Coordinates of C-alpha atoms and ligand atoms in Angstrom, one line a residue:
M5 CA -23.5 -65.8 54.6
L6 CA -24.2 -62.5 56.3
H7 CA -25.7 -62.2 59.8
T8 CA -25.8 -59.0 59.9
V9 CA -28.0 -58.0 63.3
S10 CA -26.2 -54.5 64.6
R11 CA -29.1 -52.9 64.6
H12 CA -31.3 -55.1 66.0
V13 CA -28.6 -55.9 68.8
R14 CA -27.8 -52.5 69.4
A15 CA -32.3 -51.6 70.0
S16 CA -32.5 -54.5 72.1
F17 CA -29.0 -53.6 74.3
Q18 CA -30.5 -50.1 74.7
A19 CA -33.9 -51.6 76.0
T20 CA -32.2 -53.7 78.2
C21 CA -29.8 -51.3 79.7
S22 CA -32.6 -48.5 80.3
T23 CA -34.6 -51.1 82.3
L24 CA -31.4 -51.9 84.1
Y25 CA -30.7 -48.5 84.7
R26 CA -33.3 -47.5 86.0
Q27 CA -32.4 -49.5 89.3
S28 CA -29.3 -48.9 89.6
R29 CA -27.1 -45.3 90.1
D30 CA -25.2 -43.5 87.5
L31 CA -22.1 -44.3 87.7
N32 CA -20.3 -42.6 85.2
A33 CA -22.0 -39.0 85.7
G34 CA -19.6 -36.4 85.8
P35 CA -19.8 -32.6 86.7
S36 CA -22.6 -30.9 85.1
R37 CA -20.2 -28.1 84.3
T38 CA -17.7 -29.5 82.3
P39 CA -13.5 -27.7 82.3
L40 CA -12.2 -26.9 79.1
P41 CA -10.8 -28.7 76.9
V42 CA -13.3 -31.4 75.8
V43 CA -12.1 -33.6 73.3
S44 CA -14.6 -36.5 71.8
I45 CA -12.6 -39.9 70.6
V46 CA -15.2 -41.9 68.8
G47 CA -14.4 -45.2 68.9
S48 CA -11.8 -47.1 72.0
G49 CA -9.7 -49.1 69.2
P50 CA -5.9 -49.0 69.4
A51 CA -5.7 -45.2 67.8
G52 CA -8.5 -44.1 70.4
F53 CA -6.6 -45.4 73.3
G54 CA -3.6 -44.1 71.7
I55 CA -4.9 -40.2 71.1
A56 CA -6.1 -40.7 74.7
Q57 CA -3.0 -41.6 75.9
F58 CA -1.3 -39.1 73.7
L59 CA -3.3 -36.1 75.4
L60 CA -4.0 -37.3 78.7
K61 CA -0.2 -36.9 78.6
N62 CA 0.8 -33.8 76.9
N63 CA -1.7 -31.6 78.3
S64 CA -3.2 -31.6 81.9
N65 CA -6.5 -29.8 81.4
I66 CA -7.7 -31.8 78.7
R67 CA -11.2 -33.9 79.3
I68 CA -11.9 -36.9 77.3
N69 CA -15.2 -38.3 76.4
M70 CA -14.6 -42.0 74.6
I71 CA -17.9 -43.2 72.8
E72 CA -17.5 -46.8 71.6
K73 CA -20.3 -48.0 69.5
R74 CA -19.9 -51.6 71.3
P75 CA -20.9 -51.8 75.1
V76 CA -17.2 -53.0 75.6
P77 CA -13.6 -51.6 74.4
Y78 CA -10.4 -52.2 72.8
G79 CA -12.2 -52.9 68.9
L80 CA -9.8 -55.1 66.8
V81 CA -7.5 -56.1 69.8
R82 CA -10.4 -57.8 71.1
Y83 CA -12.9 -58.8 68.1
G84 CA -9.9 -59.2 65.5
V85 CA -6.4 -60.3 66.8
S86 CA -6.4 -63.7 67.0
P87 CA -6.8 -65.9 70.3
D88 CA -3.3 -67.4 70.0
H89 CA -1.8 -63.5 69.8
Q90 CA -1.7 -63.2 73.5
D91 CA 1.6 -61.2 73.7
V92 CA 0.0 -58.8 70.7
K93 CA -3.0 -58.1 73.3
N94 CA -1.0 -56.8 76.0
C95 CA -1.6 -53.6 74.8
I96 CA -4.6 -53.8 76.8
N97 CA -2.4 -53.5 79.8
G98 CA -1.2 -49.9 78.8
Y99 CA -4.8 -49.2 77.5
E100 CA -6.9 -49.6 81.0
K101 CA -4.1 -47.1 82.3
V102 CA -5.6 -45.0 80.5
A103 CA -9.2 -45.6 80.9
E104 CA -8.7 -45.1 84.9
N105 CA -7.6 -41.5 84.1
P106 CA -10.1 -39.5 86.0
R107 CA -10.1 -37.0 82.7
L108 CA -11.2 -39.5 81.0
S109 CA -15.3 -41.3 80.8
F110 CA -15.7 -44.0 78.8
Y111 CA -19.7 -44.4 77.0
G112 CA -19.8 -48.0 75.5
G113 CA -23.2 -49.0 73.5
V114 CA -23.6 -45.7 72.1
A115 CA -22.6 -45.8 68.1
V116 CA -21.9 -42.2 66.9
G117 CA -23.4 -41.5 63.0
E118 CA -26.7 -43.9 64.5
T119 CA -27.6 -43.2 68.5
L120 CA -25.5 -39.5 68.2
S121 CA -24.9 -37.5 65.5
L122 CA -21.8 -35.4 65.1
D123 CA -24.3 -32.2 65.7
D124 CA -24.3 -33.9 69.1
L125 CA -20.5 -34.2 69.7
M126 CA -19.9 -30.4 68.1
L127 CA -22.5 -29.3 71.1
T128 CA -20.9 -31.6 74.1
S129 CA -17.0 -31.0 73.1
N130 CA -14.3 -28.3 71.5
C131 CA -12.9 -30.7 69.4
I132 CA -13.4 -34.4 67.7
V133 CA -11.1 -37.2 66.9
F134 CA -12.6 -39.8 64.4
C135 CA -11.0 -43.5 65.7
H136 CA -13.4 -45.3 64.4
G137 CA -11.8 -48.0 62.1
A138 CA -13.1 -50.0 59.2
Q139 CA -15.7 -52.0 59.8
E140 CA -17.0 -52.7 56.5
M141 CA -15.9 -56.2 55.0
N142 CA -14.7 -56.0 50.8
R143 CA -16.7 -58.3 48.7
L144 CA -15.7 -60.6 45.8
H145 CA -18.7 -59.9 43.4
I146 CA -18.6 -63.7 41.9
P147 CA -21.8 -66.2 41.5
G148 CA -22.1 -68.2 44.7
E149 CA -20.7 -65.8 47.3
D150 CA -23.8 -66.1 49.2
L151 CA -23.7 -70.0 49.4
S152 CA -23.9 -71.3 52.6
N153 CA -20.7 -72.2 54.6
V154 CA -19.1 -69.4 52.5
F155 CA -17.8 -66.5 55.0
N156 CA -15.8 -63.6 54.8
A157 CA -13.0 -62.9 57.3
K158 CA -15.0 -60.8 59.2
E159 CA -17.6 -63.2 60.2
F160 CA -15.0 -65.9 60.4
V161 CA -12.7 -63.8 62.6
G162 CA -16.0 -62.6 64.4
W163 CA -17.4 -65.9 65.5
F164 CA -14.4 -67.1 67.3
N165 CA -13.6 -63.8 68.7
G166 CA -17.2 -63.7 70.3
D167 CA -18.4 -61.0 68.2
E168 CA -22.3 -60.9 68.5
E169 CA -22.9 -60.3 65.1
Y170 CA -21.5 -63.2 63.8
S171 CA -21.5 -65.4 66.9
H172 CA -24.4 -67.3 64.7
S173 CA -22.2 -67.9 61.8
N174 CA -21.9 -71.5 63.0
P175 CA -18.9 -72.5 60.1
G176 CA -19.5 -76.1 58.9
F177 CA -15.9 -78.7 58.7
N178 CA -17.4 -81.2 57.5
G179 CA -15.4 -81.8 54.9
D180 CA -11.8 -82.3 54.2
T181 CA -10.7 -78.8 52.6
A182 CA -10.7 -75.4 53.1
V183 CA -10.2 -72.5 50.7
I184 CA -9.2 -69.3 51.7
V185 CA -9.1 -66.5 49.4
G186 CA -6.3 -63.8 49.8
V187 CA -2.7 -63.8 50.9
G188 CA -2.8 -61.4 54.0
N189 CA -2.6 -61.8 57.5
V190 CA -6.0 -62.0 58.3
A191 CA -6.1 -64.9 55.0
L192 CA -2.8 -66.6 57.3
D193 CA -4.8 -65.8 60.5
C194 CA -8.0 -67.7 59.8
A195 CA -5.6 -70.4 58.2
R196 CA -4.1 -71.1 61.3
M197 CA -7.0 -71.2 63.3
I198 CA -8.4 -74.0 61.1
L199 CA -5.1 -75.7 61.0
K200 CA -3.6 -75.3 64.6
P201 CA -4.2 -78.4 67.0
T202 CA -7.0 -77.0 69.4
R203 CA -5.0 -78.1 72.6
L204 CA -2.7 -75.1 71.4
L205 CA -6.1 -72.9 71.4
Q206 CA -7.2 -74.1 74.6
E207 CA -6.5 -71.8 77.0
T208 CA -6.5 -68.8 75.1
D209 CA -9.8 -66.3 75.4
I210 CA -11.4 -68.1 71.6
T211 CA -14.7 -68.7 72.3
Q212 CA -15.6 -71.9 73.8
H213 CA -18.8 -72.8 70.9
A214 CA -15.9 -71.5 68.7
L215 CA -13.0 -74.2 70.3
K216 CA -15.8 -77.1 70.8
C217 CA -16.3 -76.7 66.6
L218 CA -13.0 -76.3 65.5
E219 CA -12.1 -79.8 67.8
Q220 CA -14.5 -81.6 65.7
S221 CA -13.2 -80.4 62.5
N222 CA -12.5 -82.7 59.5
I223 CA -10.4 -80.0 57.7
K224 CA -7.3 -81.5 56.3
N225 CA -6.0 -78.8 53.7
V226 CA -6.5 -75.6 53.7
I227 CA -5.6 -73.7 50.0
L228 CA -4.8 -70.0 50.1
I229 CA -5.4 -68.4 47.0
G230 CA -3.5 -65.0 45.8
R231 CA -4.5 -63.1 42.4
R232 CA -0.5 -62.7 41.7
G233 CA 2.8 -63.9 42.7
P234 CA 5.3 -64.4 45.6
L235 CA 6.5 -61.0 45.2
Q236 CA 3.4 -59.4 45.8
M237 CA 2.3 -61.6 49.0
A238 CA 0.1 -59.1 51.6
C239 CA 1.5 -60.8 54.7
T240 CA 4.7 -61.0 56.2
R241 CA 7.5 -63.7 57.1
R242 CA 6.6 -63.9 60.7
E243 CA 2.5 -64.9 60.5
L244 CA 3.5 -67.3 57.7
S245 CA 6.2 -69.1 59.9
E246 CA 3.7 -69.3 62.6
I247 CA 1.6 -71.9 60.0
M248 CA 4.6 -73.4 58.6
E249 CA 6.5 -74.3 61.6
I250 CA 3.4 -75.7 62.9
N251 CA 4.3 -79.8 64.1
D252 CA 2.7 -82.1 61.4
I253 CA 1.7 -79.7 58.7
H254 CA 3.2 -80.0 55.5
T255 CA 3.5 -76.8 53.5
T256 CA 3.3 -76.8 49.3
I257 CA 4.2 -73.9 47.4
S258 CA 4.9 -75.1 43.6
N259 CA 8.1 -74.3 42.3
E260 CA 7.1 -72.4 39.4
Y261 CA 6.5 -69.1 40.9
F262 CA 10.1 -68.6 41.4
T263 CA 10.9 -67.4 38.1
D264 CA 14.0 -66.3 36.8
S265 CA 12.7 -62.8 37.2
V266 CA 11.4 -63.3 40.6
K267 CA 14.8 -64.4 41.7
D268 CA 16.8 -61.9 40.0
A269 CA 14.4 -59.3 42.6
L270 CA 15.7 -61.3 45.5
N271 CA 19.1 -60.2 44.4
M272 CA 18.4 -56.5 44.2
K273 CA 20.0 -54.4 47.1
K274 CA 17.1 -51.9 48.6
L275 CA 16.3 -51.4 51.8
S276 CA 12.5 -51.6 51.5
L277 CA 12.5 -54.2 49.4
R278 CA 14.2 -56.5 52.5
K279 CA 10.8 -57.8 53.9
T280 CA 9.3 -58.9 50.4
Q281 CA 12.6 -60.3 49.6
R282 CA 13.0 -62.6 53.0
L283 CA 9.4 -63.6 53.2
V284 CA 10.3 -65.2 49.2
K285 CA 13.3 -66.3 50.5
Y286 CA 11.8 -67.9 53.5
M287 CA 8.6 -69.2 51.1
M288 CA 11.6 -70.7 48.3
K289 CA 13.0 -72.8 51.0
Y290 CA 9.8 -74.8 51.7
S291 CA 8.6 -74.8 48.0
N292 CA 8.1 -78.1 46.6
N293 CA 5.1 -79.5 44.6
D294 CA 4.3 -82.7 46.8
V295 CA 1.3 -83.7 48.5
D296 CA 2.7 -85.0 51.9
T297 CA 1.3 -87.7 54.7
A298 CA 1.3 -85.0 57.6
S299 CA -2.0 -85.0 58.9
R300 CA -3.2 -81.7 57.5
N301 CA -1.9 -80.0 54.3
F302 CA -1.3 -76.1 54.0
S303 CA -1.4 -74.8 50.3
I304 CA -0.4 -71.7 48.9
K305 CA -2.0 -71.1 45.3
L306 CA -0.4 -68.5 43.5
M307 CA -1.2 -66.2 40.4
T308 CA -4.6 -67.6 40.9
T309 CA -8.3 -65.9 40.6
P310 CA -11.2 -67.1 41.6
I311 CA -14.2 -67.1 39.4
E312 CA -17.1 -68.5 40.7
I313 CA -18.2 -70.4 44.1
C314 CA -20.4 -73.2 43.2
G315 CA -22.7 -75.6 45.6
D316 CA -26.0 -76.3 45.6
N317 CA -26.9 -74.5 48.7
T318 CA -23.7 -75.1 50.5
V319 CA -20.8 -74.5 48.6
S320 CA -18.8 -77.8 47.5
S321 CA -16.2 -76.0 45.1
V322 CA -14.4 -72.8 43.5
L323 CA -13.7 -72.2 40.6
V324 CA -10.2 -70.9 39.4
R325 CA -8.9 -69.3 36.9
N326 CA -4.9 -68.8 36.2
N327 CA -3.5 -65.4 35.7
I328 CA -0.1 -64.6 33.7
V329 CA 2.3 -62.1 33.4
S330 CA 2.2 -60.3 30.7
G331 CA 4.9 -56.9 31.5
G332 CA 5.7 -54.6 34.3
D333 CA 8.7 -55.8 36.6
A334 CA 9.3 -58.4 39.3
F335 CA 7.5 -55.8 41.5
N336 CA 4.5 -54.4 39.2
P337 CA 3.9 -57.2 37.2
K338 CA 1.1 -56.8 34.8
I339 CA -1.6 -59.7 35.8
I340 CA -3.7 -60.5 33.0
P341 CA -6.0 -63.5 33.1
G342 CA -5.2 -67.2 31.8
D343 CA -7.4 -69.4 30.4
V344 CA -6.7 -72.3 32.3
I345 CA -9.8 -73.0 34.3
E346 CA -9.6 -75.5 37.5
K347 CA -12.1 -76.5 39.7
I348 CA -11.0 -76.8 43.4
P349 CA -13.0 -79.1 45.8
C350 CA -14.1 -78.1 48.8
S351 CA -16.6 -77.3 51.9
I352 CA -16.1 -74.1 53.1
V353 CA -14.6 -70.9 51.6
I354 CA -13.3 -67.9 53.6
T355 CA -12.9 -64.7 51.7
A356 CA -10.0 -62.3 53.2
I357 CA -9.5 -59.7 50.9
G358 CA -9.4 -56.7 53.1
Y359 CA -12.0 -54.6 55.3
G360 CA -13.4 -51.5 53.7
N361 CA -14.2 -48.1 55.4
K362 CA -17.6 -47.1 56.3
V363 CA -19.0 -43.6 55.8
L364 CA -20.0 -42.1 59.0
D365 CA -21.3 -38.7 58.0
E366 CA -21.8 -37.2 54.9
R367 CA -19.8 -34.1 55.3
I368 CA -16.5 -35.7 57.0
S369 CA -16.1 -38.6 54.9
N370 CA -14.8 -39.4 51.3
T371 CA -16.9 -41.4 49.2
N372 CA -14.5 -44.4 50.2
G373 CA -15.5 -43.6 53.5
C374 CA -12.3 -42.4 55.1
I375 CA -11.7 -39.3 56.7
N376 CA -9.5 -36.9 54.4
A377 CA -7.5 -35.7 57.3
V378 CA -4.6 -34.5 56.3
K379 CA -1.8 -34.9 58.9
G380 CA -4.7 -35.9 61.0
R381 CA -6.5 -32.6 60.8
L382 CA -9.7 -32.6 58.3
D383 CA -10.2 -29.3 56.4
F384 CA -13.6 -28.8 58.0
P385 CA -15.4 -25.4 60.3
F386 CA -15.1 -27.2 63.8
P387 CA -11.6 -28.9 64.6
I388 CA -12.2 -32.7 63.9
Y389 CA -9.1 -35.0 63.2
A390 CA -8.8 -38.2 62.9
C391 CA -6.6 -41.4 63.4
G392 CA -5.8 -44.9 62.7
W393 CA -7.8 -47.1 60.3
C394 CA -10.5 -44.9 60.1
R395 CA -8.1 -42.1 57.8
T396 CA -5.2 -44.6 56.4
G397 CA -7.9 -47.3 55.3
P398 CA -7.8 -50.8 56.7
K399 CA -4.1 -51.4 56.6
G400 CA -1.4 -51.2 58.8
V401 CA -0.5 -53.3 62.1
L402 CA -0.9 -52.2 66.1
A403 CA 2.8 -50.2 65.6
D404 CA 1.6 -48.4 62.7
T405 CA -1.4 -47.4 64.4
L406 CA 0.3 -46.3 67.2
N407 CA 2.9 -44.2 64.7
D408 CA -0.6 -42.4 63.5
C409 CA -1.4 -41.6 66.8
L410 CA 1.8 -39.3 67.3
V411 CA 1.1 -37.5 63.9
T412 CA -2.4 -36.6 64.8
G413 CA -2.1 -36.1 68.4
G414 CA 1.1 -34.0 67.8
R415 CA -1.2 -32.1 65.4
M416 CA -3.8 -31.9 68.0
I417 CA -1.6 -30.0 70.5
K418 CA -0.3 -27.8 68.6
D419 CA -3.9 -26.3 67.3
L420 CA -5.2 -26.2 71.0
D421 CA -5.1 -22.8 71.7
S422 CA -7.5 -22.1 68.1
W423 CA -10.5 -24.6 69.5
S424 CA -13.1 -22.6 70.5
D425 CA -12.6 -21.1 74.2
A426 CA -16.5 -20.7 74.2
G427 CA -17.0 -24.0 76.9
V428 CA -19.0 -26.7 75.8
E429 CA -22.7 -26.1 75.6
Q430 CA -23.7 -29.3 77.2
P431 CA -22.0 -31.9 79.3
L432 CA -22.6 -35.2 76.9
H433 CA -24.0 -37.3 80.2
E434 CA -26.9 -34.9 79.8
I435 CA -27.4 -35.0 75.8
L436 CA -27.5 -39.0 76.7
R437 CA -29.8 -38.4 79.4
R438 CA -32.2 -36.4 77.3
K439 CA -31.8 -38.3 74.4
N440 CA -32.5 -41.4 76.4
I441 CA -29.6 -43.2 74.8
E442 CA -27.8 -45.5 77.7
Y443 CA -24.6 -46.8 77.9
L444 CA -21.8 -48.6 79.6
S445 CA -18.9 -47.1 81.8
W446 CA -15.4 -47.8 82.7
K447 CA -16.8 -49.6 85.8
H448 CA -19.4 -51.4 83.8
W449 CA -16.7 -52.9 81.8
K450 CA -14.7 -53.4 84.5
Q451 CA -17.7 -55.5 85.9
I452 CA -17.9 -57.5 82.5
D453 CA -13.6 -58.0 82.5
A454 CA -14.2 -59.5 85.9
H455 CA -16.8 -61.8 85.1
E456 CA -14.8 -62.6 82.0
I457 CA -11.4 -63.7 83.7
S458 CA -13.6 -65.7 86.0
S459 CA -15.4 -67.5 84.0
G460 CA -12.6 -68.2 81.6
C461 CA -10.2 -69.7 85.3
K462 CA -13.0 -71.8 86.1
I463 CA -12.4 -73.8 82.6
G464 CA -8.5 -73.2 82.5
K465 CA -8.7 -70.2 80.0
I466 CA -7.3 -66.6 79.9
R467 CA -10.8 -65.4 80.1
E468 CA -14.4 -66.4 78.6
K469 CA -16.0 -63.6 76.7
I470 CA -19.3 -62.8 77.2
I471 CA -20.9 -62.5 73.7
A472 CA -24.6 -61.2 74.0
Y473 CA -24.6 -57.4 74.5
D474 CA -28.0 -57.8 76.7
D475 CA -26.1 -60.0 78.8
M476 CA -22.9 -57.8 79.1
A477 CA -25.4 -55.3 80.7
S478 CA -26.8 -57.4 82.7
I479 CA -23.7 -58.4 84.6
A480 CA -23.0 -54.5 84.0
F481 CA -25.6 -53.5 86.2
G482 CA -25.1 -56.2 88.7
N483 CA -27.9 -58.8 87.6
G484 CA -25.7 -61.3 85.9
K485 CA -25.8 -65.1 86.4
Ligands
LIG12 P1 -10.4 -50.3 65.5 O1 -9.5 -51.6 65.9 O2 -11.2 -51.1 64.7 O3 -11.0 -49.9 66.6 C1 -12.2 -49.0 66.2 C2 -13.1 -48.7 67.2 O4 -14.0 -47.8 67.1 C3 -13.9 -50.3 67.5 O5 -13.8 -50.4 69.0 C4 -15.5 -50.2 66.9 O6 -16.6 -51.0 67.6 C5 -15.6 -48.4 67.2 N1 -16.6 -47.9 66.6 C6 -16.6 -48.5 64.8 N2 -17.7 -47.6 65.0 C7 -18.2 -46.7 65.6 C8 -19.2 -46.0 66.1 N3 -20.3 -45.4 64.5 N4 -19.3 -44.9 66.7 C9 -18.4 -45.1 68.0 N5 -17.7 -45.9 67.8 C10 -17.4 -46.7 66.7 N6 -1.9 -56.1 64.2 C11 -1.0 -56.5 65.2 O7 -0.3 -55.5 65.4 N7 -1.3 -57.5 65.3 C12 -1.9 -58.6 65.1 O8 -1.9 -59.8 65.7 C13 -3.1 -58.4 64.5 N8 -3.7 -59.0 64.2 C14 -5.3 -58.5 63.0 C15 -6.1 -59.5 63.4 C16 -7.3 -58.8 62.6 C17 -8.3 -59.8 62.2 C18 -7.7 -57.3 61.8 C19 -8.3 -56.8 61.1 C20 -6.6 -56.6 62.2 C21 -5.5 -57.4 62.9 N9 -4.2 -56.8 63.4 C22 -3.3 -56.7 64.0 C23 -4.1 -54.8 62.8 C24 -4.8 -54.2 64.0 O9 -5.9 -54.9 64.4 C25 -5.4 -52.7 63.7 O10 -4.3 -51.9 63.1 C26 -5.7 -51.7 64.4 O11 -7.0 -52.0 65.6 C27 -6.2 -50.7 63.7 O12 -7.1 -49.7 65.0 P2 -8.0 -48.6 64.7 O13 -8.2 -47.7 66.2 O14 -8.1 -47.6 63.9 O15 -9.4 -49.5 64.5
LIG13 P1 -4.5 -56.9 53.4 O1 -3.0 -56.7 53.8 O2 -5.1 -55.8 52.5 O3 -4.0 -58.5 52.3 C1 -5.9 -58.6 51.4 C2 -5.4 -59.7 50.1 O4 -6.7 -60.1 49.7 C3 -4.4 -59.4 49.6 O5 -3.7 -60.6 49.1 C4 -5.0 -59.1 47.8 O6 -4.0 -59.3 46.9 C5 -6.5 -59.8 48.3 N1 -7.3 -59.5 47.3 C6 -7.8 -58.1 47.6 N2 -9.2 -58.1 46.8 C7 -9.1 -59.5 46.0 C8 -9.8 -59.8 44.8 N3 -11.2 -59.0 44.4 N4 -9.6 -60.8 44.7 C9 -8.7 -61.3 44.7 N5 -7.9 -61.0 46.1 C10 -8.1 -60.3 46.5 O7 -5.8 -56.7 54.1 P2 -5.6 -58.3 55.7 O8 -5.5 -59.3 55.4 O9 -7.5 -58.0 55.7 O10 -5.1 -57.1 56.8 C11 -5.4 -56.3 56.7 C12 -4.1 -55.4 58.1 O11 -4.0 -56.1 59.3 C13 -2.8 -55.4 57.5 O12 -1.7 -54.8 57.1 C14 -2.0 -56.6 57.9 O13 -0.5 -57.0 57.8 C15 -2.7 -56.4 59.7 N6 -3.2 -57.5 60.2 C16 -1.6 -58.1 60.9 C17 -1.6 -59.5 61.8 C18 -0.5 -59.8 62.2 O14 0.4 -58.8 62.1 N7 -0.2 -60.5 62.9 C19 -2.6 -60.2 61.8 C20 -3.7 -59.7 60.8 C21 -3.8 -58.2 59.9 P3 -4.0 -58.1 46.0 O15 -2.3 -57.8 47.1 O16 -3.6 -58.3 44.9 O17 -5.0 -56.8 45.8

């Protein structure tokens, strides 16, 4: 059930801004001649802010134009990270300080590759850093994936995190069983949001529509499906324990996955295996085949591949097939299809099988959508760099992205003298004005931010997010309700 309304939403946002903009002053207008060097950063997630912070700290002349597709900043920190991970979202405090530096200008609501081209960026800067993340979602490519109440994780996560594109997804929790495909941390986030008592979410920044819906949920069982064994779980121990240690949740993990070869692997002494070994030992502690009388059950079903999602309009079950090990070693087993087919009745399915990269401009992206920037720099006639998930692919936590910023940022500072000293041909805001492209500045965002915090405060929450881009524009330009 894919609700891709982004183009429509952005067109409407541009039109709304355009009307409101004429009635207000340009809060972001900079000087008409821009001092050197000017860096365009595409994206305002952890990679964009990490790079901005590094450059501003290590060079006192650099000016930055941060160009963000959405009207508001922070990428997956706002639209991905779970509402109950507020400690993770604290990184925003550091990003704010970066954005308040007078050498940084924020342009929200401007999509590079759609409203603004790579050529425009080359005219308006001495160098470009792509930090636009990974915007696609992988698909299983099995029958039934488009049935009603089947979601990919981006839709589901976007729904509870207030992403306008997915705010109308309306997942239904009428039945008693949810199946989640994938055993990575995103799958765990989805499972936790369904299983966690809603009283533990009500003060967070979860959107009100999602909170109300989860409060009425009838789901009693969440089943996670992994196609390989325990040593190949993609999640981390901490995230798993966050679910397994919720009061009144019973976890079921069959003993049969912990074969002799898995147990032997747990005794191998190698630093790089430690994290996985700790995770598997933790799972073994909880392994059992019982179903309990707890109010909610969480099961991890491994060595299993979904082959069809069944239902009449709406999902009613998932057909799965077992997998068996036919060689390899415990850490890299060769998995082949078995011949046992099972039907798992369920009323909602979420596929959390990884994000994907999107080609932004064919001149700079590989066919898989990533930018092949070796140690941060792309082999291209104009200085182009890349950082974060658009370079590494969709893997890693905030700390990994920050490390990537140090690599790319370090390379940029080293290269600085080789960037053109011819100056930029035009300031960005002039190109935007000439092309009638509207945008929200950092001051506009701060107005939206204040509005969200104050609306949240009234109902005992950290913030209540504005969902519609048009409403954001109204608040930004002082016309909000
Ligand atoms: P993003 O955060 O995706 O930022 C990219 C930015 O670029 C976005 O703002 C996007 O709108 C913008 N953009 C995209 N296309 C364009 C364009 N054409 N023009 C202009 N701008 C554009 N890590 C943790 O450490 N802890 C967690 O709890 C955690 N939870 C997560 C939950 C989920 C659901 C996911 C998917 C990831 C989570 N992560 C977590 C990982 C973390 O979010 C990533 O490591 C990090 O966000 C990657 O940063 P990025 O800047 O590369 O990408
Ligand atoms: P991920 O870690 O790559 O996990 C993807 C999962 O989907 C894996 O279990 C994978 O199994 C499975 N999968 C892929 N294709 C499949 C298919 N065709 N059929 C069945 N299963 C399939 O991706 P993610 O969960 O989206 O997370 C992305 C990154 O964000 C990760 O680095 C994660 O740690 C990070 N993140 C962190 C947090 C946190 O720190 N709290 C929260 C969310 C995300 P195989 O291994 O067999 O391919």
